[in-house]
Amino acid sequence: MRVLVIGGGGREHALALGLAADAGVERLVVAPGNPGIEAVADVRDVVVTDPDAVAALAVETGADLVVVGPEAPLVAGVADAVRAKGIACFGPSAAAARLEGSKTFAKEVMVAAGVPTATAYTCVDAVGVNEALDATGAPYVVKDDGLAAGKGVVVTDDRAAALRHAGECGRVVIEEYLDGPEVSLFVVTDGDTAVPLLPAQDFKRIGDGDTGPNTGGMGAYAPLPWAPADLVDRVLAAVVTPTLAEMRRRGTPFAGLLYVGLALTADGPKVIEFNARFGDPETQVVLAQLATPLGGLLHAAATGTLAAHPPLRWREGAAVTVVLASHGYPGTARTGDPLAGAEQPGVVHAGTRRAADGTLLSAGGRVVCATGTGADLAAARDAAYALLGTVRLADGQYRTDIAAAAVAGTVRVPTR
Ligand code: AMP
């Protein structure tokens, strides 16, 4: 099978590593890729949000399967354009990707499907915003309605800060605060059959102890030793199955990766958000544990044959990834800093580029992730931080507490 992956961040590097390890993948092209991906795939240039350009590249490279990594190309209709050429594509149509592209649309689907989620208000002016903030009370959750790379959300007790963010967003969703540990559940689906991957946890805030502003994600681990044994079954029954049914009913079946972001509240799991693609950096840890060949799984989802796919196999143990971010991130990130130690197994490239002389430079907010695996979470965590310690970036920022509470056994699901 010849596979074309679209994207050039840490998620796509992790996908490329998984696909390159699949004996069924004979050729792997990633566009635009990054310097880390170059070690395992041919790298081509493309404007990822240009559906015609991506479809033409799929034809030119003889792809049997296109895997679309990021959300922006999906929302732009890249998967539709690829399928129109008769090529299998892992990734939802533009119509189905609205589950991520519009928080209001996602809420409508959840309400119609009876999916547990935070009560939400869509507001377009200051009067509406004030009414919604009164209705929810603090802590205030204020979300940009459109795509904002995970950074369009402000959670704060400070009403003035909530109002300020709402003012910056235009159309804004204000919702009830969900209290409880967060879980990311990836579900591979062809629109009918749903295959859950390992639940993972990511860390959104920039600072240790979940302090500071939200980021795209500063680290992750899987599996979750503290999660209730029936968590995945419960989420499939209460969230995934009804959501997929509602999307089919609307004539826009969702096929690809349904990312379910949950809070495990005292009233059970509730959806914080849907994404239409693999999460970054959870992909790094989930795929590190997947023993089933990745290409075959994604191809089955892209061709509507997931029901016939064998059950997934997982490696023993656990995986932890820690993000190394640029100075200034998640504000204005400084780029162009030299990076050392980034070309070794386990280091996934998120925002890097190669200078003319071949040296690696930082080229984004999140620069690399160090992924460690081990017999248990403590060993995986030690391995991830040991690896990170060998990577050098001037003024680089990273959290020191990724997976720490899970290792210490202090993650608690609230109860009534
Ligand atoms: P989102 O982009 O919707 O995933 O939100 C980013 C982050 O904001 C989430 O991972 C949560 O940490 C936080 N968040 C979003 N919505 C809520 C909510 N209703 N209650 C509590 N935290 C939230």
Short mmCIF file of N, CA and C in Angstrom, two decimals, residues 184-347:
data_model
loop_
_atom_site.label_atom_id
_atom_site.label_comp_id
_atom_site.label_asym_id
_atom_site.label_seq_id
_atom_site.Cartn_x
_atom_site.Cartn_y
_atom_site.Cartn_z
N SER A 184 -8.83 11.87 26.90
CA SER A 184 -8.97 11.92 25.44
C SER A 184 -9.18 10.50 24.96
N LEU A 185 -10.29 10.27 24.28
CA LEU A 185 -10.52 8.94 23.70
C LEU A 185 -10.58 9.08 22.18
N PHE A 186 -9.66 8.38 21.49
CA PHE A 186 -9.66 8.37 20.03
C PHE A 186 -10.50 7.18 19.56
N VAL A 187 -11.36 7.44 18.60
CA VAL A 187 -12.17 6.37 18.03
C VAL A 187 -11.96 6.36 16.52
N VAL A 188 -11.48 5.23 16.00
CA VAL A 188 -11.35 5.05 14.55
C VAL A 188 -12.70 4.55 14.05
N THR A 189 -13.24 5.22 13.04
CA THR A 189 -14.57 4.82 12.57
C THR A 189 -14.70 4.96 11.06
N ASP A 190 -15.51 4.08 10.48
CA ASP A 190 -15.85 4.21 9.06
C ASP A 190 -17.23 4.83 8.89
N GLY A 191 -17.76 5.33 9.99
CA GLY A 191 -19.10 5.93 9.96
C GLY A 191 -20.13 5.05 10.63
N ASP A 192 -19.89 3.71 10.59
CA ASP A 192 -20.78 2.74 11.23
C ASP A 192 -20.07 2.07 12.41
N THR A 193 -19.01 1.36 12.10
CA THR A 193 -18.26 0.65 13.14
C THR A 193 -17.31 1.61 13.85
N ALA A 194 -17.22 1.47 15.16
CA ALA A 194 -16.33 2.33 15.95
C ALA A 194 -15.32 1.47 16.69
N VAL A 195 -14.04 1.77 16.51
CA VAL A 195 -12.96 1.04 17.19
C VAL A 195 -12.22 2.01 18.10
N PRO A 196 -12.39 1.88 19.42
CA PRO A 196 -11.72 2.80 20.33
C PRO A 196 -10.24 2.46 20.48
N LEU A 197 -9.42 3.49 20.59
CA LEU A 197 -8.00 3.29 20.93
C LEU A 197 -7.85 3.45 22.45
N LEU A 198 -6.63 3.42 22.95
CA LEU A 198 -6.42 3.53 24.40
C LEU A 198 -6.79 4.93 24.88
N PRO A 199 -7.51 5.05 25.99
CA PRO A 199 -7.72 6.39 26.55
C PRO A 199 -6.38 7.00 26.97
N ALA A 200 -6.28 8.31 26.78
CA ALA A 200 -5.04 9.02 27.14
C ALA A 200 -5.42 10.27 27.91
N GLN A 201 -4.43 10.88 28.53
CA GLN A 201 -4.66 12.19 29.15
C GLN A 201 -3.63 13.15 28.61
N ASP A 202 -4.07 14.36 28.29
CA ASP A 202 -3.10 15.38 27.90
C ASP A 202 -3.14 16.54 28.88
N PHE A 203 -2.20 17.42 28.72
CA PHE A 203 -2.00 18.52 29.67
C PHE A 203 -2.04 19.82 28.87
N LYS A 204 -3.12 20.57 29.06
CA LYS A 204 -3.37 21.72 28.19
C LYS A 204 -2.65 23.00 28.62
N ARG A 205 -2.50 23.17 29.93
CA ARG A 205 -1.94 24.45 30.39
C ARG A 205 -0.43 24.44 30.25
N ILE A 206 0.13 25.63 30.11
CA ILE A 206 1.57 25.75 29.90
C ILE A 206 2.38 25.38 31.14
N GLY A 207 1.80 25.65 32.33
CA GLY A 207 2.61 25.53 33.55
C GLY A 207 2.31 24.31 34.40
N ASP A 208 3.30 23.92 35.20
CA ASP A 208 3.12 22.82 36.15
C ASP A 208 1.90 23.08 37.03
N GLY A 209 1.23 22.02 37.42
CA GLY A 209 0.07 22.16 38.29
C GLY A 209 -1.11 22.77 37.56
N ASP A 210 -1.12 22.63 36.22
CA ASP A 210 -2.21 23.18 35.39
C ASP A 210 -2.41 24.67 35.63
N THR A 211 -1.33 25.41 35.50
CA THR A 211 -1.38 26.87 35.66
C THR A 211 -1.04 27.52 34.31
N GLY A 212 -1.43 28.80 34.22
CA GLY A 212 -1.11 29.56 33.01
C GLY A 212 -2.09 29.29 31.89
N PRO A 213 -1.84 29.91 30.73
CA PRO A 213 -2.80 29.81 29.62
C PRO A 213 -2.84 28.43 28.97
N ASN A 214 -3.91 28.18 28.23
CA ASN A 214 -4.02 26.95 27.46
C ASN A 214 -3.05 26.94 26.29
N THR A 215 -2.64 25.74 25.93
CA THR A 215 -1.73 25.54 24.79
C THR A 215 -2.38 24.51 23.87
N GLY A 216 -1.65 24.10 22.84
CA GLY A 216 -2.09 22.97 22.02
C GLY A 216 -1.95 21.65 22.75
N GLY A 217 -1.22 21.63 23.87
CA GLY A 217 -0.97 20.39 24.63
C GLY A 217 0.51 20.28 24.95
N MET A 218 0.84 20.05 26.21
CA MET A 218 2.24 20.08 26.67
C MET A 218 2.78 18.69 27.02
N GLY A 219 1.94 17.67 26.90
CA GLY A 219 2.41 16.32 27.20
C GLY A 219 1.21 15.40 27.30
N ALA A 220 1.48 14.10 27.37
CA ALA A 220 0.38 13.14 27.44
C ALA A 220 0.91 11.80 27.93
N TYR A 221 -0.02 10.96 28.37
CA TYR A 221 0.34 9.59 28.72
C TYR A 221 -0.83 8.66 28.44
N ALA A 222 -0.51 7.39 28.26
CA ALA A 222 -1.52 6.35 28.07
C ALA A 222 -0.88 5.02 28.46
N PRO A 223 -1.64 4.04 28.96
CA PRO A 223 -3.05 4.16 29.35
C PRO A 223 -3.21 4.88 30.68
N LEU A 224 -4.45 4.92 31.17
CA LEU A 224 -4.77 5.66 32.40
C LEU A 224 -5.01 4.66 33.53
N PRO A 225 -4.04 4.49 34.43
CA PRO A 225 -4.20 3.45 35.46
C PRO A 225 -5.36 3.73 36.41
N TRP A 226 -5.78 4.98 36.49
CA TRP A 226 -6.82 5.37 37.44
C TRP A 226 -8.22 5.34 36.84
N ALA A 227 -8.33 5.10 35.53
CA ALA A 227 -9.64 5.21 34.88
C ALA A 227 -10.55 4.05 35.28
N PRO A 228 -11.85 4.31 35.43
CA PRO A 228 -12.78 3.21 35.72
C PRO A 228 -12.71 2.16 34.61
N ALA A 229 -12.84 0.88 35.00
CA ALA A 229 -12.67 -0.22 34.03
C ALA A 229 -13.69 -0.14 32.89
N ASP A 230 -14.86 0.43 33.17
CA ASP A 230 -15.90 0.45 32.13
C ASP A 230 -15.93 1.76 31.35
N LEU A 231 -14.88 2.57 31.51
CA LEU A 231 -14.89 3.91 30.90
C LEU A 231 -15.14 3.87 29.39
N VAL A 232 -14.35 3.06 28.69
CA VAL A 232 -14.44 3.07 27.22
C VAL A 232 -15.82 2.58 26.78
N ASP A 233 -16.31 1.51 27.39
CA ASP A 233 -17.64 0.99 27.02
C ASP A 233 -18.72 2.04 27.28
N ARG A 234 -18.59 2.72 28.38
CA ARG A 234 -19.58 3.75 28.72
C ARG A 234 -19.58 4.88 27.71
N VAL A 235 -18.39 5.31 27.33
CA VAL A 235 -18.29 6.42 26.37
C VAL A 235 -18.77 5.98 24.99
N LEU A 236 -18.47 4.75 24.63
CA LEU A 236 -18.98 4.26 23.34
C LEU A 236 -20.51 4.30 23.33
N ALA A 237 -21.10 3.81 24.42
CA ALA A 237 -22.57 3.70 24.46
C ALA A 237 -23.24 5.06 24.59
N ALA A 238 -22.69 5.93 25.43
CA ALA A 238 -23.38 7.20 25.72
C ALA A 238 -23.02 8.31 24.74
N VAL A 239 -21.85 8.20 24.11
CA VAL A 239 -21.36 9.31 23.29
C VAL A 239 -21.16 8.90 21.82
N VAL A 240 -20.32 7.89 21.61
CA VAL A 240 -19.86 7.62 20.25
C VAL A 240 -20.97 7.05 19.38
N THR A 241 -21.64 6.01 19.87
CA THR A 241 -22.68 5.37 19.06
C THR A 241 -23.80 6.37 18.71
N PRO A 242 -24.34 7.11 19.69
CA PRO A 242 -25.39 8.08 19.31
C PRO A 242 -24.90 9.21 18.41
N THR A 243 -23.66 9.65 18.59
CA THR A 243 -23.14 10.72 17.72
C THR A 243 -22.99 10.23 16.28
N LEU A 244 -22.43 9.03 16.11
CA LEU A 244 -22.28 8.50 14.75
C LEU A 244 -23.65 8.30 14.11
N ALA A 245 -24.62 7.85 14.90
CA ALA A 245 -25.98 7.64 14.37
C ALA A 245 -26.59 8.98 13.95
N GLU A 246 -26.40 10.01 14.75
CA GLU A 246 -26.94 11.33 14.43
C GLU A 246 -26.29 11.89 13.15
N MET A 247 -24.98 11.67 13.00
CA MET A 247 -24.31 12.15 11.79
C MET A 247 -24.79 11.40 10.56
N ARG A 248 -25.07 10.10 10.69
CA ARG A 248 -25.64 9.35 9.56
C ARG A 248 -27.03 9.86 9.23
N ARG A 249 -27.83 10.12 10.29
CA ARG A 249 -29.20 10.58 10.11
C ARG A 249 -29.22 11.91 9.34
N ARG A 250 -28.20 12.74 9.58
CA ARG A 250 -28.13 14.03 8.89
C ARG A 250 -27.61 13.91 7.47
N GLY A 251 -27.24 12.69 7.08
CA GLY A 251 -26.72 12.49 5.73
C GLY A 251 -25.26 12.87 5.59
N THR A 252 -24.59 13.08 6.73
CA THR A 252 -23.16 13.42 6.72
C THR A 252 -22.43 12.49 7.68
N PRO A 253 -22.36 11.20 7.32
CA PRO A 253 -21.70 10.25 8.24
C PRO A 253 -20.27 10.70 8.56
N PHE A 254 -19.86 10.46 9.79
CA PHE A 254 -18.50 10.84 10.20
C PHE A 254 -17.60 9.62 10.07
N ALA A 255 -16.63 9.68 9.17
CA ALA A 255 -15.65 8.59 9.02
C ALA A 255 -14.26 9.16 9.16
N GLY A 256 -13.45 8.52 9.98
CA GLY A 256 -12.10 9.02 10.23
C GLY A 256 -11.81 8.83 11.70
N LEU A 257 -11.23 9.85 12.30
CA LEU A 257 -10.87 9.77 13.71
C LEU A 257 -11.78 10.71 14.50
N LEU A 258 -12.62 10.14 15.33
CA LEU A 258 -13.44 10.96 16.21
C LEU A 258 -12.71 11.04 17.55
N TYR A 259 -12.30 12.25 17.87
CA TYR A 259 -11.58 12.49 19.13
C TYR A 259 -12.61 12.99 20.12
N VAL A 260 -12.78 12.23 21.19
CA VAL A 260 -13.74 12.61 22.21
C VAL A 260 -12.95 13.13 23.41
N GLY A 261 -13.07 14.43 23.67
CA GLY A 261 -12.45 15.04 24.85
C GLY A 261 -13.48 15.07 25.96
N LEU A 262 -13.17 14.42 27.08
CA LEU A 262 -14.15 14.22 28.15
C LEU A 262 -13.65 14.77 29.46
N ALA A 263 -14.60 15.15 30.30
CA ALA A 263 -14.30 15.36 31.72
C ALA A 263 -15.05 14.27 32.48
N LEU A 264 -14.36 13.60 33.39
CA LEU A 264 -15.02 12.57 34.20
C LEU A 264 -15.59 13.25 35.44
N THR A 265 -16.83 13.67 35.36
CA THR A 265 -17.45 14.45 36.43
C THR A 265 -18.15 13.50 37.41
N ALA A 266 -18.64 14.09 38.50
CA ALA A 266 -19.39 13.29 39.48
C ALA A 266 -20.66 12.72 38.86
N ASP A 267 -21.13 13.32 37.77
CA ASP A 267 -22.33 12.82 37.09
C ASP A 267 -21.98 11.92 35.91
N GLY A 268 -20.73 11.46 35.85
CA GLY A 268 -20.31 10.58 34.77
C GLY A 268 -19.54 11.34 33.71
N PRO A 269 -19.05 10.63 32.67
CA PRO A 269 -18.26 11.30 31.63
C PRO A 269 -19.13 12.28 30.85
N LYS A 270 -18.59 13.48 30.63
CA LYS A 270 -19.28 14.47 29.80
C LYS A 270 -18.31 14.99 28.75
N VAL A 271 -18.85 15.26 27.56
CA VAL A 271 -17.99 15.68 26.45
C VAL A 271 -17.60 17.15 26.62
N ILE A 272 -16.31 17.42 26.56
CA ILE A 272 -15.80 18.80 26.52
C ILE A 272 -15.76 19.26 25.07
N GLU A 273 -15.29 18.40 24.20
CA GLU A 273 -15.22 18.76 22.78
C GLU A 273 -15.07 17.51 21.94
N PHE A 274 -15.44 17.66 20.67
CA PHE A 274 -15.08 16.68 19.65
C PHE A 274 -14.00 17.30 18.78
N ASN A 275 -13.06 16.47 18.36
CA ASN A 275 -12.17 16.86 17.28
C ASN A 275 -12.35 15.85 16.16
N ALA A 276 -11.96 16.26 14.97
CA ALA A 276 -12.20 15.43 13.79
C ALA A 276 -10.92 14.74 13.33
N ARG A 277 -9.95 14.65 14.22
CA ARG A 277 -8.62 14.12 13.84
C ARG A 277 -7.89 13.70 15.10
N PHE A 278 -6.76 13.02 14.89
CA PHE A 278 -5.92 12.61 16.02
C PHE A 278 -5.48 13.83 16.81
N GLY A 279 -5.43 13.69 18.12
CA GLY A 279 -4.96 14.77 18.99
C GLY A 279 -3.44 14.78 19.08
N ASP A 280 -2.90 15.95 19.32
CA ASP A 280 -1.45 16.12 19.41
C ASP A 280 -1.18 16.77 20.77
N PRO A 281 -0.51 16.16 21.72
CA PRO A 281 0.43 15.05 21.57
C PRO A 281 -0.08 13.66 21.99
N GLU A 282 -1.39 13.45 22.19
CA GLU A 282 -1.82 12.11 22.62
C GLU A 282 -1.47 11.03 21.59
N THR A 283 -1.49 11.40 20.30
CA THR A 283 -1.16 10.43 19.25
C THR A 283 0.19 9.78 19.51
N GLN A 284 1.13 10.57 19.98
CA GLN A 284 2.48 10.05 20.20
C GLN A 284 2.46 8.89 21.20
N VAL A 285 1.64 8.99 22.25
CA VAL A 285 1.64 7.92 23.26
C VAL A 285 0.70 6.78 22.87
N VAL A 286 -0.41 7.10 22.25
CA VAL A 286 -1.36 6.03 21.89
C VAL A 286 -0.74 5.14 20.81
N LEU A 287 -0.14 5.75 19.78
CA LEU A 287 0.44 4.93 18.71
C LEU A 287 1.69 4.20 19.18
N ALA A 288 2.38 4.75 20.18
CA ALA A 288 3.55 4.04 20.72
C ALA A 288 3.13 2.71 21.34
N GLN A 289 1.87 2.60 21.76
CA GLN A 289 1.39 1.38 22.41
C GLN A 289 0.65 0.44 21.46
N LEU A 290 0.35 0.92 20.26
CA LEU A 290 -0.44 0.11 19.32
C LEU A 290 0.45 -0.93 18.63
N ALA A 291 0.09 -2.20 18.77
CA ALA A 291 0.87 -3.25 18.11
C ALA A 291 0.26 -3.63 16.75
N THR A 292 -1.01 -3.38 16.57
CA THR A 292 -1.67 -3.66 15.27
C THR A 292 -1.10 -2.74 14.20
N PRO A 293 -0.86 -3.26 12.99
CA PRO A 293 -0.34 -2.39 11.93
C PRO A 293 -1.28 -1.21 11.64
N LEU A 294 -0.71 0.00 11.68
CA LEU A 294 -1.52 1.21 11.59
C LEU A 294 -2.14 1.40 10.20
N GLY A 295 -1.37 1.11 9.16
CA GLY A 295 -1.87 1.35 7.80
C GLY A 295 -3.12 0.53 7.51
N GLY A 296 -3.10 -0.73 7.92
CA GLY A 296 -4.25 -1.60 7.68
C GLY A 296 -5.49 -1.10 8.40
N LEU A 297 -5.30 -0.60 9.62
CA LEU A 297 -6.43 -0.09 10.41
C LEU A 297 -7.04 1.14 9.75
N LEU A 298 -6.19 2.09 9.37
CA LEU A 298 -6.70 3.33 8.77
C LEU A 298 -7.31 3.06 7.40
N HIS A 299 -6.73 2.11 6.66
CA HIS A 299 -7.28 1.76 5.35
C HIS A 299 -8.67 1.14 5.52
N ALA A 300 -8.84 0.28 6.53
CA ALA A 300 -10.16 -0.34 6.77
C ALA A 300 -11.20 0.74 7.09
N ALA A 301 -10.80 1.75 7.88
CA ALA A 301 -11.75 2.82 8.20
C ALA A 301 -12.09 3.63 6.96
N ALA A 302 -11.08 3.83 6.11
CA ALA A 302 -11.28 4.66 4.91
C ALA A 302 -12.08 3.95 3.84
N THR A 303 -12.18 2.62 3.93
CA THR A 303 -12.88 1.86 2.88
C THR A 303 -14.15 1.21 3.41
N GLY A 304 -14.57 1.58 4.61
CA GLY A 304 -15.84 1.06 5.13
C GLY A 304 -15.81 -0.40 5.51
N THR A 305 -14.62 -0.92 5.85
CA THR A 305 -14.50 -2.35 6.14
C THR A 305 -14.03 -2.62 7.56
N LEU A 306 -14.27 -1.66 8.44
CA LEU A 306 -13.76 -1.78 9.81
C LEU A 306 -14.39 -2.95 10.57
N ALA A 307 -15.63 -3.30 10.22
CA ALA A 307 -16.30 -4.41 10.93
C ALA A 307 -15.52 -5.71 10.74
N ALA A 308 -14.81 -5.84 9.62
CA ALA A 308 -14.08 -7.07 9.34
C ALA A 308 -12.63 -7.01 9.84
N HIS A 309 -12.24 -5.87 10.43
CA HIS A 309 -10.85 -5.72 10.88
C HIS A 309 -10.64 -6.51 12.18
N PRO A 310 -9.49 -7.20 12.32
CA PRO A 310 -9.27 -7.95 13.56
C PRO A 310 -9.19 -7.03 14.78
N PRO A 311 -9.49 -7.55 15.98
CA PRO A 311 -9.39 -6.73 17.19
C PRO A 311 -7.99 -6.14 17.34
N LEU A 312 -7.91 -4.96 17.91
CA LEU A 312 -6.61 -4.30 18.08
C LEU A 312 -5.77 -5.02 19.12
N ARG A 313 -4.47 -4.98 18.90
CA ARG A 313 -3.52 -5.53 19.88
C ARG A 313 -2.69 -4.37 20.42
N TRP A 314 -2.45 -4.40 21.72
CA TRP A 314 -1.70 -3.33 22.39
C TRP A 314 -0.46 -3.88 23.06
N ARG A 315 0.59 -3.08 23.11
CA ARG A 315 1.79 -3.48 23.84
C ARG A 315 1.53 -3.39 25.33
N GLU A 316 2.25 -4.21 26.08
CA GLU A 316 2.21 -4.10 27.54
C GLU A 316 2.82 -2.77 27.94
N GLY A 317 2.50 -2.29 29.12
CA GLY A 317 3.19 -1.12 29.65
C GLY A 317 2.51 0.17 29.30
N ALA A 318 3.31 1.24 29.25
CA ALA A 318 2.74 2.59 29.13
C ALA A 318 3.69 3.47 28.31
N ALA A 319 3.16 4.62 27.90
CA ALA A 319 3.97 5.61 27.18
C ALA A 319 3.67 7.01 27.72
N VAL A 320 4.70 7.81 27.76
CA VAL A 320 4.60 9.20 28.23
C VAL A 320 5.32 10.07 27.21
N THR A 321 4.72 11.22 26.86
CA THR A 321 5.43 12.17 26.01
C THR A 321 5.43 13.55 26.67
N VAL A 322 6.55 14.24 26.53
CA VAL A 322 6.70 15.58 27.12
C VAL A 322 7.09 16.53 25.99
N VAL A 323 6.35 17.64 25.91
CA VAL A 323 6.60 18.62 24.84
C VAL A 323 7.66 19.63 25.30
N LEU A 324 8.58 19.93 24.40
CA LEU A 324 9.54 21.02 24.60
C LEU A 324 9.08 22.17 23.70
N ALA A 325 8.74 23.29 24.35
CA ALA A 325 8.17 24.42 23.60
C ALA A 325 9.15 25.59 23.58
N SER A 326 8.89 26.50 22.63
CA SER A 326 9.76 27.68 22.46
C SER A 326 9.54 28.70 23.56
N HIS A 327 10.52 29.53 23.74
CA HIS A 327 10.39 30.71 24.59
C HIS A 327 9.21 31.54 24.09
N GLY A 328 8.34 31.96 25.00
CA GLY A 328 7.23 32.82 24.62
C GLY A 328 5.92 32.10 24.38
N TYR A 329 5.97 30.78 24.03
CA TYR A 329 4.77 30.01 23.77
C TYR A 329 3.93 29.93 25.05
N PRO A 330 2.60 30.00 25.00
CA PRO A 330 1.71 30.04 23.84
C PRO A 330 1.41 31.45 23.35
N GLY A 331 2.14 32.45 23.85
CA GLY A 331 2.07 33.78 23.25
C GLY A 331 2.90 33.75 21.98
N THR A 332 3.56 34.84 21.69
CA THR A 332 4.40 34.89 20.49
C THR A 332 5.65 34.05 20.72
N ALA A 333 5.74 32.95 20.01
CA ALA A 333 6.85 32.02 20.22
C ALA A 333 8.08 32.50 19.45
N ARG A 334 9.23 32.43 20.12
CA ARG A 334 10.47 32.77 19.42
C ARG A 334 10.88 31.56 18.58
N THR A 335 11.26 31.79 17.35
CA THR A 335 11.70 30.69 16.48
C THR A 335 13.12 30.96 16.01
N GLY A 336 13.69 29.95 15.36
CA GLY A 336 15.03 30.12 14.80
C GLY A 336 16.15 29.79 15.77
N ASP A 337 15.80 29.22 16.94
CA ASP A 337 16.84 28.83 17.90
C ASP A 337 17.43 27.46 17.51
N PRO A 338 18.74 27.29 17.67
CA PRO A 338 19.34 25.98 17.37
C PRO A 338 18.81 24.90 18.32
N LEU A 339 18.70 23.72 17.79
CA LEU A 339 18.13 22.59 18.52
C LEU A 339 19.16 21.46 18.43
N ALA A 340 19.51 20.87 19.58
CA ALA A 340 20.48 19.78 19.56
C ALA A 340 19.87 18.54 20.20
N GLY A 341 20.28 17.39 19.72
CA GLY A 341 19.83 16.12 20.30
C GLY A 341 18.46 15.69 19.85
N ALA A 342 17.94 16.33 18.79
CA ALA A 342 16.55 16.04 18.39
C ALA A 342 16.46 14.91 17.37
N GLU A 343 17.62 14.41 16.91
CA GLU A 343 17.55 13.35 15.91
C GLU A 343 17.94 12.03 16.53
N GLN A 344 17.02 11.51 17.35
CA GLN A 344 17.23 10.22 17.98
C GLN A 344 15.86 9.58 18.20
N PRO A 345 15.84 8.24 18.33
CA PRO A 345 14.56 7.55 18.49
C PRO A 345 13.78 8.10 19.68
N GLY A 346 12.49 8.27 19.50
CA GLY A 346 11.63 8.76 20.57
C GLY A 346 11.39 10.25 20.53
N VAL A 347 12.24 10.98 19.78
CA VAL A 347 12.04 12.42 19.67
C VAL A 347 11.20 12.69 18.43
#
